[in-house]
Short mmCIF file of C-alpha atoms and ligand atoms in Angstrom, two decimals:
data_model
loop_
_atom_site.label_atom_id
_atom_site.label_comp_id
_atom_site.label_asym_id
_atom_site.label_seq_id
_atom_site.Cartn_x
_atom_site.Cartn_y
_atom_site.Cartn_z
CA UNK A 1 -83.81 51.99 -6.58
CA UNK A 2 -82.61 52.56 -3.02
CA UNK A 3 -79.91 50.21 -1.75
CA UNK A 4 -78.55 49.81 1.76
CA UNK A 5 -74.86 48.91 1.54
CA UNK A 6 -72.87 47.18 4.27
CA UNK A 7 -69.45 48.71 4.89
CA UNK A 8 -66.46 47.60 6.96
CA UNK A 9 -64.86 50.79 8.24
CA UNK A 10 -61.75 51.50 10.28
CA UNK A 11 -62.63 52.36 13.87
CA UNK A 12 -58.99 52.70 14.94
CA UNK A 13 -55.72 52.71 13.07
CA UNK A 14 -54.39 49.28 14.09
CA UNK A 15 -51.27 48.98 16.23
CA UNK A 16 -49.49 45.66 15.76
CA UNK A 17 -51.67 42.82 14.50
CA UNK A 18 -55.16 44.29 13.94
CA UNK A 19 -57.88 43.47 16.47
CA UNK A 20 -61.60 42.90 15.80
CA UNK A 21 -62.53 46.21 17.43
CA UNK A 22 -60.27 48.14 15.02
CA UNK A 23 -63.13 47.61 12.56
CA UNK A 24 -66.79 48.55 12.54
CA UNK A 25 -69.62 47.25 10.37
CA UNK A 26 -72.08 49.94 9.36
CA UNK A 27 -74.98 50.37 6.95
CA UNK A 28 -75.17 53.23 4.49
CA UNK A 29 -77.52 54.19 1.68
CA UNK A 30 -75.85 54.09 -1.72
CA UNK A 31 -76.60 56.69 -4.41
CA UNK A 32 -77.62 56.01 -8.02
CA UNK A 33 -74.79 55.83 -10.62
CA UNK A 34 -74.39 58.98 -12.73
CA UNK A 35 -73.75 59.13 -16.50
CA UNK A 36 -70.49 57.22 -17.21
CA UNK A 37 -70.72 55.20 -13.97
CA UNK A 38 -72.05 51.82 -12.83
CA UNK A 39 -73.15 50.30 -9.54
CA UNK A 40 -71.89 46.83 -8.63
CA UNK A 41 -72.50 44.35 -5.81
CA UNK A 42 -69.56 42.47 -4.33
CA UNK A 43 -69.57 38.70 -4.63
CA UNK A 44 -65.98 37.94 -3.58
CA UNK A 45 -63.50 40.18 -1.74
CA UNK A 46 -59.75 39.43 -1.84
CA UNK A 47 -57.80 40.14 1.32
CA UNK A 48 -54.27 41.11 0.31
CA UNK A 49 -51.36 41.62 2.75
CA UNK A 50 -50.42 45.09 1.41
CA UNK A 51 -53.73 46.51 2.70
CA UNK A 52 -52.24 46.46 6.22
CA UNK A 53 -49.41 48.84 5.20
CA UNK A 54 -51.82 51.27 3.55
CA UNK A 55 -53.40 51.68 7.02
CA UNK A 56 -50.22 53.26 8.41
CA UNK A 57 -49.15 55.28 5.37
CA UNK A 58 -46.32 52.97 4.30
CA UNK A 59 -47.77 52.27 0.83
CA UNK A 60 -48.13 54.41 -2.29
CA UNK A 61 -51.92 53.92 -2.26
CA UNK A 62 -53.97 56.40 -0.20
CA UNK A 63 -53.83 56.03 3.56
CA UNK A 64 -57.34 55.42 4.91
CA UNK A 65 -58.51 57.56 7.83
CA UNK A 66 -60.72 56.51 10.73
CA UNK A 67 -64.19 55.90 9.28
CA UNK A 68 -62.86 54.97 5.82
CA UNK A 69 -63.39 51.63 4.07
CA UNK A 70 -60.06 49.73 3.65
CA UNK A 71 -59.03 48.76 0.13
CA UNK A 72 -59.72 45.41 -1.49
CA UNK A 73 -60.00 43.86 -4.94
CA UNK A 74 -63.37 42.27 -5.64
CA UNK A 75 -65.24 40.18 -8.12
CA UNK A 76 -68.45 42.14 -8.50
CA UNK A 77 -71.67 41.95 -10.51
CA UNK A 78 -72.97 45.11 -12.16
CA UNK A 79 -76.53 45.76 -11.07
CA UNK A 80 -77.14 49.13 -12.71
CA UNK A 81 -75.13 50.90 -15.40
CA UNK A 82 -74.84 54.21 -17.23
CA UNK A 83 -71.41 53.24 -18.59
CA UNK A 84 -70.84 52.37 -22.26
CA UNK A 85 -68.38 49.48 -21.69
CA UNK A 86 -70.03 47.79 -18.69
CA UNK A 87 -73.62 46.52 -18.68
CA UNK A 88 -75.98 45.10 -16.10
CA UNK A 89 -75.08 41.48 -15.25
CA UNK A 90 -71.39 41.79 -16.21
CA UNK A 91 -68.90 40.20 -13.81
CA UNK A 92 -65.87 42.41 -13.26
CA UNK A 93 -62.71 42.63 -11.19
CA UNK A 94 -62.58 46.03 -9.50
CA UNK A 95 -61.32 47.83 -6.41
CA UNK A 96 -64.52 48.09 -4.35
CA UNK A 97 -62.83 47.77 -0.98
CA UNK A 98 -64.37 46.10 2.06
CA UNK A 99 -68.01 46.86 1.26
CA UNK A 100 -71.04 45.19 -0.28
CA UNK A 101 -71.58 47.73 -3.11
CA UNK A 102 -69.50 50.26 -5.00
CA UNK A 103 -69.94 52.84 -7.73
CA UNK A 104 -67.22 53.06 -10.39
CA UNK A 105 -66.40 55.10 -13.49
CA UNK A 106 -64.62 52.07 -14.98
CA UNK A 107 -61.07 53.01 -13.96
CA UNK A 108 -58.98 49.92 -13.07
CA UNK A 109 -61.93 47.66 -13.90
CA UNK A 110 -61.79 44.62 -16.19
CA UNK A 111 -64.12 41.78 -17.12
CA UNK A 112 -63.55 38.45 -15.36
CA UNK A 113 -61.74 36.05 -17.70
CA UNK A 114 -60.75 32.78 -16.05
CA UNK A 115 -61.40 30.42 -18.96
CA UNK A 116 -61.93 26.89 -17.62
CA UNK A 117 -60.81 27.83 -14.09
CA UNK A 118 -63.15 28.71 -11.20
CA UNK A 119 -64.08 32.38 -11.03
CA UNK A 120 -62.27 33.06 -7.72
CA UNK A 121 -58.91 32.45 -9.43
CA UNK A 122 -59.38 35.97 -10.89
CA UNK A 123 -58.32 37.19 -7.41
CA UNK A 124 -55.53 34.63 -6.98
CA UNK A 125 -53.42 32.67 -9.42
CA UNK A 126 -55.05 34.27 -12.49
CA UNK A 127 -55.24 37.72 -10.90
CA UNK A 128 -52.84 40.23 -9.35
CA UNK A 129 -50.94 37.71 -7.15
CA UNK A 130 -50.35 35.28 -10.04
CA UNK A 131 -49.34 38.16 -12.27
CA UNK A 132 -46.83 39.26 -9.61
CA UNK A 133 -45.10 35.88 -9.83
CA UNK A 134 -45.18 35.83 -13.65
CA UNK A 135 -44.03 39.39 -14.31
CA UNK A 136 -41.25 39.32 -11.71
CA UNK A 137 -39.86 35.94 -12.79
CA UNK A 138 -40.02 36.57 -16.55
CA UNK A 139 -39.22 40.28 -16.16
CA UNK A 140 -36.47 41.49 -13.81
CA UNK A 141 -35.52 38.06 -12.38
CA UNK A 142 -34.68 36.85 -15.91
CA UNK A 143 -35.60 33.26 -15.06
CA UNK A 144 -33.42 30.72 -16.91
CA UNK A 145 -33.56 26.97 -17.29
CA UNK A 146 -31.78 25.16 -14.43
CA UNK A 147 -31.86 28.22 -12.15
CA UNK A 148 -32.25 27.39 -8.48
CA UNK A 149 -35.22 29.47 -7.29
CA UNK A 150 -36.02 29.99 -3.61
CA UNK A 151 -39.42 31.42 -2.64
CA UNK A 152 -40.79 32.36 0.79
CA UNK A 153 -44.51 32.20 1.74
CA UNK A 154 -44.47 29.37 -0.78
CA UNK A 155 -48.03 28.12 -0.30
CA UNK A 156 -49.64 31.52 -0.91
CA UNK A 157 -51.11 32.87 -4.11
CA UNK A 158 -47.85 34.58 -5.13
CA UNK A 159 -45.48 31.91 -3.79
CA UNK A 160 -47.29 28.90 -5.26
CA UNK A 161 -47.35 30.56 -8.68
CA UNK A 162 -43.62 31.30 -8.42
CA UNK A 163 -43.04 27.58 -7.88
CA UNK A 164 -45.27 26.44 -10.71
CA UNK A 165 -44.12 28.97 -13.31
CA UNK A 166 -40.44 28.41 -12.49
CA UNK A 167 -40.98 24.68 -12.78
CA UNK A 168 -42.82 25.01 -16.13
CA UNK A 169 -39.70 26.88 -17.30
CA UNK A 170 -37.47 23.99 -16.07
CA UNK A 171 -35.97 25.67 -13.04
CA UNK A 172 -35.52 23.91 -9.70
CA UNK A 173 -37.64 25.40 -6.91
CA UNK A 174 -37.25 25.29 -3.13
CA UNK A 175 -39.99 26.77 -0.95
CA UNK A 176 -40.11 28.15 2.57
CA UNK A 177 -43.47 27.88 4.33
CA UNK A 178 -44.89 27.84 7.85
CA UNK A 179 -45.75 24.33 8.99
CA UNK A 180 -45.70 20.74 7.80
CA UNK A 181 -49.09 20.84 6.08
CA UNK A 182 -48.21 23.87 3.95
CA UNK A 183 -44.79 22.39 3.10
CA UNK A 184 -46.29 19.09 1.98
CA UNK A 185 -48.87 20.97 -0.10
CA UNK A 186 -46.19 22.98 -1.93
CA UNK A 187 -44.30 19.81 -2.87
CA UNK A 188 -47.44 17.98 -4.02
CA UNK A 189 -49.17 20.89 -5.76
CA UNK A 190 -46.86 23.84 -6.38
CA UNK A 191 -43.91 22.06 -8.01
CA UNK A 192 -41.45 22.61 -5.15
CA UNK A 193 -38.63 20.11 -5.10
CA UNK A 194 -38.30 20.65 -1.38
CA UNK A 195 -39.81 22.93 1.24
CA UNK A 196 -38.26 24.31 4.43
CA UNK A 197 -40.58 24.65 7.41
CA UNK A 198 -39.77 28.11 8.78
CA UNK A 199 -41.36 27.21 12.13
CA UNK A 200 -39.39 24.01 12.80
CA UNK A 201 -36.33 23.76 10.56
CA UNK A 202 -32.98 25.49 10.90
CA UNK A 203 -33.33 27.55 7.67
CA UNK A 204 -29.61 28.31 7.40
CA UNK A 205 -28.61 24.67 7.76
CA UNK A 206 -31.36 23.40 5.44
CA UNK A 207 -30.36 25.86 2.72
CA UNK A 208 -26.74 24.72 2.94
CA UNK A 209 -27.91 21.14 2.42
CA UNK A 210 -30.47 21.81 -0.34
CA UNK A 211 -28.67 24.56 -2.28
CA UNK A 212 -24.93 24.02 -1.70
CA UNK A 213 -24.03 26.43 -4.54
CA UNK A 214 -26.54 29.07 -3.43
CA UNK A 215 -29.77 30.25 -5.06
CA UNK A 216 -29.90 32.01 -8.43
CA UNK A 217 -33.23 33.70 -7.74
CA UNK A 218 -34.53 34.57 -4.28
CA UNK A 219 -38.22 35.55 -4.50
CA UNK A 220 -38.70 37.19 -1.12
CA UNK A 221 -42.29 37.49 0.08
CA UNK A 222 -41.53 37.88 3.78
CA UNK A 223 -38.39 39.90 4.53
CA UNK A 224 -37.19 39.66 8.14
CA UNK A 225 -35.12 36.76 9.48
CA UNK A 226 -35.58 34.66 6.31
CA UNK A 227 -34.23 37.50 4.15
CA UNK A 228 -31.30 38.06 6.48
CA UNK A 229 -30.25 34.39 6.37
CA UNK A 230 -30.64 34.03 2.59
CA UNK A 231 -28.90 37.27 1.59
CA UNK A 232 -26.09 36.82 4.07
CA UNK A 233 -25.22 33.21 3.29
CA UNK A 234 -27.11 31.60 0.40
CA UNK A 235 -27.03 33.61 -2.81
CA UNK A 236 -25.13 32.35 -5.85
CA UNK A 237 -22.82 34.40 -8.05
CA UNK A 238 -24.86 36.82 -10.23
CA UNK A 239 -28.06 36.00 -8.38
CA UNK A 240 -31.24 38.05 -8.77
CA UNK A 241 -33.25 39.02 -5.71
CA UNK A 242 -36.90 40.02 -6.01
CA UNK A 243 -38.10 42.05 -3.05
CA UNK A 244 -41.76 41.23 -3.49
CA UNK A 245 -43.20 41.53 0.00
CA UNK A 246 -42.13 42.12 3.60
CA UNK A 247 -45.07 40.61 5.47
CA UNK A 248 -42.93 39.91 8.55
CA UNK A 249 -42.83 43.66 9.19
CA UNK A 250 -46.33 44.80 8.08
CA UNK A 251 -47.59 44.77 11.68
CA UNK A 252 -44.47 46.25 13.19
CA UNK A 253 -43.74 49.91 13.88
CA UNK A 254 -39.97 49.40 14.22
CA UNK A 255 -37.76 48.93 11.14
CA UNK A 256 -35.97 45.55 11.20
CA UNK A 257 -32.20 45.20 11.25
CA UNK A 258 -30.84 44.58 7.76
CA UNK A 259 -28.95 41.68 6.14
CA UNK A 260 -25.22 41.66 5.45
CA UNK A 261 -25.01 43.60 2.18
CA UNK A 262 -21.30 42.79 1.83
CA UNK A 263 -22.39 39.45 0.46
CA UNK A 264 -24.48 41.18 -2.27
CA UNK A 265 -21.31 42.86 -3.47
CA UNK A 266 -19.21 39.70 -3.24
CA UNK A 267 -21.75 37.71 -5.26
CA UNK A 268 -22.44 40.54 -7.77
CA UNK A 269 -26.14 40.07 -6.97
CA UNK A 270 -28.88 42.36 -8.21
CA UNK A 271 -31.74 43.38 -5.91
CA UNK A 272 -35.04 44.51 -7.47
CA UNK A 273 -37.66 46.39 -5.51
CA UNK A 274 -40.65 44.88 -7.31
CA UNK A 275 -44.12 46.43 -7.74
CA UNK A 276 -46.52 44.49 -9.96
CA UNK A 277 -48.34 47.62 -11.18
CA UNK A 278 -45.21 48.60 -13.16
CA UNK A 279 -45.60 45.55 -15.42
CA UNK A 280 -48.99 46.14 -17.09
CA UNK A 281 -47.30 45.62 -20.49
CA UNK A 282 -46.92 41.89 -19.59
CA UNK A 283 -50.59 41.40 -18.57
CA UNK A 284 -51.82 40.13 -21.92
CA UNK A 285 -49.10 37.47 -22.22
CA UNK A 286 -49.71 36.47 -18.57
CA UNK A 287 -53.42 35.84 -19.16
CA UNK A 288 -52.71 33.93 -22.37
CA UNK A 289 -50.02 31.73 -20.75
CA UNK A 290 -51.80 31.22 -17.43
CA UNK A 291 -55.14 30.23 -19.01
CA UNK A 292 -53.34 27.75 -21.24
CA UNK A 293 -51.28 26.29 -18.34
CA UNK A 294 -54.45 25.91 -16.27
CA UNK A 295 -56.20 24.11 -19.14
CA UNK A 296 -53.25 21.71 -19.41
CA UNK A 297 -53.56 20.89 -15.69
CA UNK A 298 -50.25 22.58 -14.83
CA UNK A 299 -51.58 25.05 -12.25
CA UNK A 300 -52.93 24.28 -8.79
CA UNK A 301 -53.92 26.58 -5.97
CA UNK A 302 -55.21 26.75 -2.45
CA UNK A 303 -57.88 29.13 -1.14
CA UNK A 304 -58.82 30.16 2.38
CA UNK A 305 -62.42 31.24 1.85
CA UNK A 306 -65.13 32.21 4.35
CA UNK A 307 -68.72 33.25 3.70
CA UNK A 308 -70.24 36.46 5.08
CA UNK A 309 -69.16 40.10 4.99
CA UNK A 310 -69.30 40.17 8.81
CA UNK A 311 -66.35 37.74 8.87
CA UNK A 312 -64.07 40.15 6.93
CA UNK A 313 -62.20 41.61 9.95
CA UNK A 314 -61.47 38.17 11.48
CA UNK A 315 -60.35 36.77 8.15
CA UNK A 316 -58.02 39.75 7.60
CA UNK A 317 -56.59 39.26 11.11
CA UNK A 318 -56.01 35.57 10.31
CA UNK A 319 -54.00 36.63 7.23
CA UNK A 320 -51.99 39.10 9.32
CA UNK A 321 -51.13 36.32 11.81
CA UNK A 322 -49.84 34.16 8.92
CA UNK A 323 -52.54 31.58 9.72
CA UNK A 324 -54.12 31.66 6.25
CA UNK A 325 -53.48 28.78 3.88
CA UNK A 326 -53.77 30.05 0.30
CA UNK A 327 -55.53 33.03 -1.26
CA UNK A 328 -57.59 34.71 1.44
CA UNK A 329 -61.10 35.48 0.18
CA UNK A 330 -64.44 36.47 1.68
CA UNK A 331 -67.57 35.50 -0.23
CA UNK A 332 -70.38 38.00 0.36
CA UNK A 333 -73.20 36.30 -1.59
CA UNK A 334 -73.94 33.36 -3.88
CA UNK A 335 -72.70 33.75 -7.42
N1 NAP B 401 -44.50 43.36 -5.04
C1 NAP B 401 -45.73 43.24 -5.45
O1 NAP B 401 -46.15 43.89 -6.41
C2 NAP B 401 -46.65 42.29 -4.72
C3 NAP B 401 -47.89 41.92 -5.24
C4 NAP B 401 -48.67 41.00 -4.54
C5 NAP B 401 -48.23 40.49 -3.31
N2 NAP B 401 -47.02 40.88 -2.84
C6 NAP B 401 -46.50 40.35 -1.56
O2 NAP B 401 -46.33 38.94 -1.70
C7 NAP B 401 -46.43 38.34 -0.42
C8 NAP B 401 -47.38 37.15 -0.49
O3 NAP B 401 -48.68 37.60 -0.80
P1 NAP B 401 -49.91 36.58 -0.94
O4 NAP B 401 -51.08 37.40 -1.31
O5 NAP B 401 -49.53 35.44 -1.78
O6 NAP B 401 -50.13 36.13 0.58
P2 NAP B 401 -50.02 34.67 1.22
O7 NAP B 401 -48.68 34.11 0.92
O8 NAP B 401 -51.22 33.88 0.88
O9 NAP B 401 -50.14 34.99 2.77
C9 NAP B 401 -49.13 35.56 3.50
C10 NAP B 401 -48.17 34.46 4.07
O10 NAP B 401 -47.01 35.09 4.57
C11 NAP B 401 -46.43 34.27 5.56
N3 NAP B 401 -46.16 35.08 6.77
C12 NAP B 401 -47.04 35.79 7.49
N4 NAP B 401 -46.42 36.39 8.53
C13 NAP B 401 -45.13 36.05 8.43
C14 NAP B 401 -43.98 36.36 9.21
N5 NAP B 401 -44.05 37.14 10.30
N6 NAP B 401 -42.78 35.85 8.82
C15 NAP B 401 -42.69 35.07 7.72
N7 NAP B 401 -43.78 34.74 6.95
C16 NAP B 401 -44.96 35.23 7.31
C17 NAP B 401 -47.45 33.17 5.88
O11 NAP B 401 -47.03 32.00 5.17
P3 NAP B 401 -46.07 30.90 5.82
O12 NAP B 401 -46.62 30.63 7.19
O13 NAP B 401 -46.20 29.75 4.91
O14 NAP B 401 -44.70 31.48 5.85
C18 NAP B 401 -48.73 33.69 5.26
O15 NAP B 401 -49.60 32.66 4.91
C19 NAP B 401 -46.85 39.44 0.56
O16 NAP B 401 -45.73 39.92 1.25
C20 NAP B 401 -47.40 40.51 -0.35
O17 NAP B 401 -47.34 41.79 0.20
C21 NAP B 401 -46.22 41.76 -3.52
#
């Protein structure tokens, strides 16, 4: 069997927001899997914000070089296998990167298990982003009933799950999102009691109105100006701050100016630098809870999906501009 794979490779290391000509689409022949390996074709590719920081060496994953295929989680179908645990036809979640085919030895691979939910949720609310929300809230954030939880990038895969899980646990949730449509969606679908439009509202003033006693948990997915305002003026006594993502600075080469840390001391707040891969021990309980919540109609999500591998660079650029609405996915072929 001789297969021509399609690969998205890096033509330049992007400066600022990536541009279409930072990427190149090439064809390459793929080899047969060896003993202990399998070959899989990509059906869905997740575009995750952290991939941008790997491109400039600011992430603990390998930094790709010019000509390399950028990272990416995929839902893939095994088309040929010499591996004992994975057989032809199996659907798996794996790290194929931005390419149509990949060979794997089974490391970091697991079978798709989305119960009654659509299969793409394995890359979103029932996958790594949903698990980020779950493990951070129930782990270091020590979510309690009646906590006031504030989450930025509230309509995204991580943010919307923060809202819904916190609400299931009887906390009050306020979101911050970009634009009226996203804000309305978070209130209707992601259990936010209110949502601040970061593009139109005065965030500082709105937070004083909505959370007069401050927030108990700040789930920060953006960093930047939002982080500065919240940490300087709006954290409650003994608050917990989850530094989940800093998307406002992923395309920037200059470090941002920091918030007023005097307020962290005054409020006896705790800041956690959070990395989801440290919480594998909570994965089993996440899947059990999330599948059950979905079945009960408690979980909703939004996806920003396009068809065609050739659209991968543009869809990634859309995510980097903050123009995506929900989990950003590229579908390469019919299921
Ligand atoms: N710590 C971990 O282990 C972990 C794991 C997974 C993800 N994350 C992080 O979680 C965050 C959300 O990830 P996601 O996959 O759910 O993505 P997402 O929220 O679907 O997409 C990113 C969103 O960030 C917002 N944004 C983009 N540029 C911004 C800017 N300059 N300033 C403020 N907001 C901006 C936009 O939403 P609005 O326009 O609505 O603001 C955009 O839609 C990312 O920062 C990601 O790196 C962390």
